Short mmCIF file of C-alpha atoms in Angstrom, two decimals:
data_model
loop_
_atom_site.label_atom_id
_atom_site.label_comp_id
_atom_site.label_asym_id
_atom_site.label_seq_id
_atom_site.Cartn_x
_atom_site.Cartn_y
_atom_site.Cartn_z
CA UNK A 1 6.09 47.42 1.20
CA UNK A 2 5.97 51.21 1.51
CA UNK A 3 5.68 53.10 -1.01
CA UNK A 4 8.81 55.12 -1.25
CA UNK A 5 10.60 51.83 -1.47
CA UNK A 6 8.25 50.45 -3.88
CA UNK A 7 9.03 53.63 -6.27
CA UNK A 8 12.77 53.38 -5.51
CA UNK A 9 12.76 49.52 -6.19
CA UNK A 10 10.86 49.98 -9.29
CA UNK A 11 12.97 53.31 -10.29
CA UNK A 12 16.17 51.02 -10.01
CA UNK A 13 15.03 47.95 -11.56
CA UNK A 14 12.91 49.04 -14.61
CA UNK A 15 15.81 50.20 -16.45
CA UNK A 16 17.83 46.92 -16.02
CA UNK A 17 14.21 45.01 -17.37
CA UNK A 18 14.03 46.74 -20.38
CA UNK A 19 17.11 46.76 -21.70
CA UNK A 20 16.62 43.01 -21.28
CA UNK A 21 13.04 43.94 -23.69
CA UNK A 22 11.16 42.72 -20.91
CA UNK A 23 8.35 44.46 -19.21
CA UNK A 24 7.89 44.94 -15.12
CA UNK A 25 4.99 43.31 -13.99
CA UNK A 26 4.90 43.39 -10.37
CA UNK A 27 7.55 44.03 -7.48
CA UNK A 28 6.26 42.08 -4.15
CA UNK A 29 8.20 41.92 -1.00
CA UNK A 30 7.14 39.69 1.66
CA UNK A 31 8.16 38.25 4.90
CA UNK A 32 9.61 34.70 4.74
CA UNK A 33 10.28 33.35 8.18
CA UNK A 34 12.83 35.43 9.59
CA UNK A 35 13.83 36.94 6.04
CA UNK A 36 12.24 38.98 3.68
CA UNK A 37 11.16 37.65 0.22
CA UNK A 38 11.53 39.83 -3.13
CA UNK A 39 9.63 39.05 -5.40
CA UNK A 40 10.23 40.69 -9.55
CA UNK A 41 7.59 39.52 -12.17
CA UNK A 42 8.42 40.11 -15.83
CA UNK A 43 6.81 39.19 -19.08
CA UNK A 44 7.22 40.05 -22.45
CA UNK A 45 5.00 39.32 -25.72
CA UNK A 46 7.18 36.16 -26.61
CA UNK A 47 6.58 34.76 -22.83
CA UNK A 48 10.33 34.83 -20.71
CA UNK A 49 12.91 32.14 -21.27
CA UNK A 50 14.23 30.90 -17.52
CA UNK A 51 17.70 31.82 -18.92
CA UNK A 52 16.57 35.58 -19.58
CA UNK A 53 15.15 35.14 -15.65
CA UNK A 54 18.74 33.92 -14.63
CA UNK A 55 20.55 36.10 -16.18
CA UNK A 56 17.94 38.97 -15.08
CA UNK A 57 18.47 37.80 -11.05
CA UNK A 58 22.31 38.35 -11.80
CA UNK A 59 21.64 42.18 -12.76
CA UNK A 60 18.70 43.08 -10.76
CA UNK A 61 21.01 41.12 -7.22
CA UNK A 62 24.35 43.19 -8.25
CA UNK A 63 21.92 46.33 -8.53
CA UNK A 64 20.44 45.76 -4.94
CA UNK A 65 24.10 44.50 -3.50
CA UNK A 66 25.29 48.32 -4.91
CA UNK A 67 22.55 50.55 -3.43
CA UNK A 68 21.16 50.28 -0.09
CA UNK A 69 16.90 50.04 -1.67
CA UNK A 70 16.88 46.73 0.50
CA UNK A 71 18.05 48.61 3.86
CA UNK A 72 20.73 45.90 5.69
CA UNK A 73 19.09 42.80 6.40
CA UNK A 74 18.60 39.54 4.35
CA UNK A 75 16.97 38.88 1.47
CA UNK A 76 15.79 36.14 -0.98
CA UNK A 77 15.73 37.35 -4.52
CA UNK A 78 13.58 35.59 -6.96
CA UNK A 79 13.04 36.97 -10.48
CA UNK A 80 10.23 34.57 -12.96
CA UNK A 81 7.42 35.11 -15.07
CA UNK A 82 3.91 35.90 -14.20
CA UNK A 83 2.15 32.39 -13.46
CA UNK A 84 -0.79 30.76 -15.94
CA UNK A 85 -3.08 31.73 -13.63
CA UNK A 86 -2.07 35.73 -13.46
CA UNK A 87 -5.18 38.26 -13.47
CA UNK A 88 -5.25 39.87 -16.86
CA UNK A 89 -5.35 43.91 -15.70
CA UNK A 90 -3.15 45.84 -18.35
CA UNK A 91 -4.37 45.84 -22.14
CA UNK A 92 -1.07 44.33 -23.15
CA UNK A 93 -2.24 41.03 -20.80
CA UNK A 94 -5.48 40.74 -23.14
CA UNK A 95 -3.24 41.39 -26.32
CA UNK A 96 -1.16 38.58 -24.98
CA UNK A 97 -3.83 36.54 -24.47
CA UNK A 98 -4.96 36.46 -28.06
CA UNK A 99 -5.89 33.07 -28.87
CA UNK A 100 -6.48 31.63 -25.47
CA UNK A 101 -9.77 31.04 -23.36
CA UNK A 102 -10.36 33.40 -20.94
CA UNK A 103 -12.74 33.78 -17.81
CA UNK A 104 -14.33 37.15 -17.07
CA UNK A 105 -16.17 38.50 -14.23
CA UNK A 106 -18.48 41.35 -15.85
CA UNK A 107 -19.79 44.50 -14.05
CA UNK A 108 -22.87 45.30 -13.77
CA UNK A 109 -22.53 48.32 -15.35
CA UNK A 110 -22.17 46.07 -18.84
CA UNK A 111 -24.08 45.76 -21.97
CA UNK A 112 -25.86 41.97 -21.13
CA UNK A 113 -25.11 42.89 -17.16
CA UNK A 114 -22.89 41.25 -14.36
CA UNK A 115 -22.01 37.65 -14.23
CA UNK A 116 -18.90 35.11 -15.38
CA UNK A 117 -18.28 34.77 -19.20
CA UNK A 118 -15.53 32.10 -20.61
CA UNK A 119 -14.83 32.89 -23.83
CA UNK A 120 -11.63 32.87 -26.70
CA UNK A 121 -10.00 36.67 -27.47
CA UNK A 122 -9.99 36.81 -30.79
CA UNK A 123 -9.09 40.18 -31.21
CA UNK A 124 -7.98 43.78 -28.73
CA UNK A 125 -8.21 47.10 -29.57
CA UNK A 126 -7.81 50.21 -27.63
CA UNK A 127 -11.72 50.07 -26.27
CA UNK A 128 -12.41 46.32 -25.84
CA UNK A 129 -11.73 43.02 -27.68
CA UNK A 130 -14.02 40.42 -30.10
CA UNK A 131 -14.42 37.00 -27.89
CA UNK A 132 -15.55 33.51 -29.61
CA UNK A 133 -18.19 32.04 -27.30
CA UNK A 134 -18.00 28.35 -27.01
CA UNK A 135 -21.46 27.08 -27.82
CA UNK A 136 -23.26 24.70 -25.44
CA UNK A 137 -24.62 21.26 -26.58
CA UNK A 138 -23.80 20.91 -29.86
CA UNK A 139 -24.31 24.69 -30.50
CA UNK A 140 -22.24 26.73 -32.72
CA UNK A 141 -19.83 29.37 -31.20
CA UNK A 142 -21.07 32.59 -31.31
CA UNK A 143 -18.88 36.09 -31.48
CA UNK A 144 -19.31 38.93 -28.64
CA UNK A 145 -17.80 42.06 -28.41
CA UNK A 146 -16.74 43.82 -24.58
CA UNK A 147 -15.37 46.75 -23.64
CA UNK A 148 -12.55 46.94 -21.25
CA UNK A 149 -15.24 48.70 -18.88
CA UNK A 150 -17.52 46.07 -18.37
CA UNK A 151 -14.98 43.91 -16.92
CA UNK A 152 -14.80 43.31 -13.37
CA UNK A 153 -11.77 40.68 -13.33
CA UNK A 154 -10.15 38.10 -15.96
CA UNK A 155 -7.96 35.23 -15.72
CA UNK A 156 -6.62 32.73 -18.77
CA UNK A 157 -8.53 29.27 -18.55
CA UNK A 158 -5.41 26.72 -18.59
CA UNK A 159 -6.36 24.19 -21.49
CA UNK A 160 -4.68 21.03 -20.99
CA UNK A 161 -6.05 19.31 -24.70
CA UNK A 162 -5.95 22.98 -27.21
CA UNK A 163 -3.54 22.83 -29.67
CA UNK A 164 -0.66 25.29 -30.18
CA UNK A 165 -1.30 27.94 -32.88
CA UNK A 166 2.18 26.92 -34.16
CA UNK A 167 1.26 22.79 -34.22
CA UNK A 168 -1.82 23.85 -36.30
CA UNK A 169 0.04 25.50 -38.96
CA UNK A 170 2.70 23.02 -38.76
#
């Protein structure tokens, strides 16, 4: 996607996300066979209903069908949430993340040096966050602190056994 139609996607749909009080992840357009595939990612901090994404498709189609962003030929519209397995690349992914287990891929340029790190965010701030480490064997978890600098790349660890934070204090 060029560009200019990347900005005048984005300039036309980012008003129609966040009056929903969602936030505009990503815009991807792809070729699908002999169609084109569009692609809108939203999240919020309370996670996106699939009735919020309905309703959201209605808007953000209408919008398209009224402007000419998408030129003349076919298109297949499909507005959801960003997937479990999403990088985390913005500071409000990590603040989102709170609570879960994460995998990082460190730079070299960190503290302890490059290399792959699965740990719990316990806490963000504006330079870095406080992980729990899981401890090995029998160990006791152990508390680390990065900065946002001295990660490479991070992804949320799906956990298919973890309690929910609202079971527990149920």
């Amino acid at each position: 996607m060029s560009t200019t139609q990347s900005d005048r996607l984005r300039g036309l749909l980012e008003p129609l996300v966040a009056a929903k009080g969602l936030d505009l992840e990503e815009i991807e357009l792809s070729k699908a066979g002999k169609r084109r595939m569009l692609r809108v990612i939203v999240d919020s901090d309370e996670g996106v209903e699939l009735d919020a994404c309905a309703e959201l498709s209605r808007e953000v189609s209408d919008a398209l069908d009224a402007s000419d962003a998408m030129g003349e030929d076919e298109y297949v519209l499909e507005v959801s949430s960003p997937g479990a397995d999403r990088p985390l690349s913005e500071h409000r992914h990590y603040v989102r993340a709170t609570g879960r287990l994460v995998k990082f891929q460190l730079t070299a340029d960190g503290e302890k040096g490059a290399g792959e790190l699965i740990a719990r965010i316990l806490d963000v701030d504006d330079e870095g966050m406080d992980l729990e480490v899981p401890g090995v064997k029998g160990r006791k978890a152990t508390t680390r602190r990065i900065a946002f600098a001295d990660i490479a790349r991070a992804r949320v660890e799906i956990e298919f056994n973890r309690k929910d934070k609202k079971e527990e204090e149920a």
